[in-house]
């Protein structure tokens, strides 16, 4: 099943880039997972997609 999400992103591009950079450099896995959650939410994902 293919699901396509067309949603308005809520993060400005500069914030999205900063979060991606921080996510790649983060050593604490818990913080890394939270950053990933925000980035995926910005793409339209939700917990029901898992």
GROMACS .gro file of C-alpha atoms in nm:
model
   50
    1UNK     CA    1   0.000   0.000   0.000
    2UNK     CA    2   0.138   0.341  -0.099
    3UNK     CA    3   0.049   0.638   0.117
    4UNK     CA    4   0.132   0.990   0.001
    5UNK     CA    5   0.108   1.280   0.242
    6UNK     CA    6   0.059   1.627   0.105
    7UNK     CA    7   0.082   1.860   0.400
    8UNK     CA    8   0.208   2.207   0.465
    9UNK     CA    9   0.546   2.201   0.632
   10UNK     CA   10   0.561   2.399   0.955
   11UNK     CA   11   0.938   2.448   0.981
   12UNK     CA   12   1.116   2.720   0.785
   13UNK     CA   13   1.398   2.585   0.564
   14UNK     CA   14   1.675   2.732   0.782
   15UNK     CA   15   1.532   2.558   1.093
   16UNK     CA   16   1.495   2.231   0.903
   17UNK     CA   17   1.861   2.246   0.796
   18UNK     CA   18   1.972   2.329   1.151
   19UNK     CA   19   1.775   2.037   1.296
   20UNK     CA   20   1.915   1.796   1.036
   21UNK     CA   21   2.268   1.910   1.119
   22UNK     CA   22   2.209   1.876   1.491
   23UNK     CA   23   2.053   1.531   1.438
   24UNK     CA   24   2.363   1.409   1.251
   25UNK     CA   25   2.599   1.542   1.519
   26UNK     CA   26   2.400   1.440   1.826
   27UNK     CA   27   2.562   1.182   2.056
   28UNK     CA   28   2.266   1.134   2.292
   29UNK     CA   29   2.029   0.882   2.130
   30UNK     CA   30   1.724   1.012   2.317
   31UNK     CA   31   1.782   1.366   2.187
   32UNK     CA   32   1.857   1.227   1.841
   33UNK     CA   33   1.523   1.042   1.838
   34UNK     CA   34   1.335   1.355   1.943
   35UNK     CA   35   1.498   1.559   1.667
   36UNK     CA   36   1.405   1.287   1.418
   37UNK     CA   37   1.045   1.298   1.543
   38UNK     CA   38   1.022   1.672   1.477
   39UNK     CA   39   1.175   1.633   1.130
   40UNK     CA   40   0.938   1.349   1.037
   41UNK     CA   41   0.639   1.543   1.172
   42UNK     CA   42   0.741   1.831   0.948
   43UNK     CA   43   0.725   1.590   0.652
   44UNK     CA   44   0.370   1.490   0.745
   45UNK     CA   45   0.440   1.167   0.930
   46UNK     CA   46   0.252   1.077   1.245
   47UNK     CA   47   0.268   0.791   1.495
   48UNK     CA   48  -0.005   0.614   1.299
   49UNK     CA   49   0.240   0.575   1.006
   50UNK     CA   50   0.465   0.344   1.206
   0.00000   0.00000   0.00000
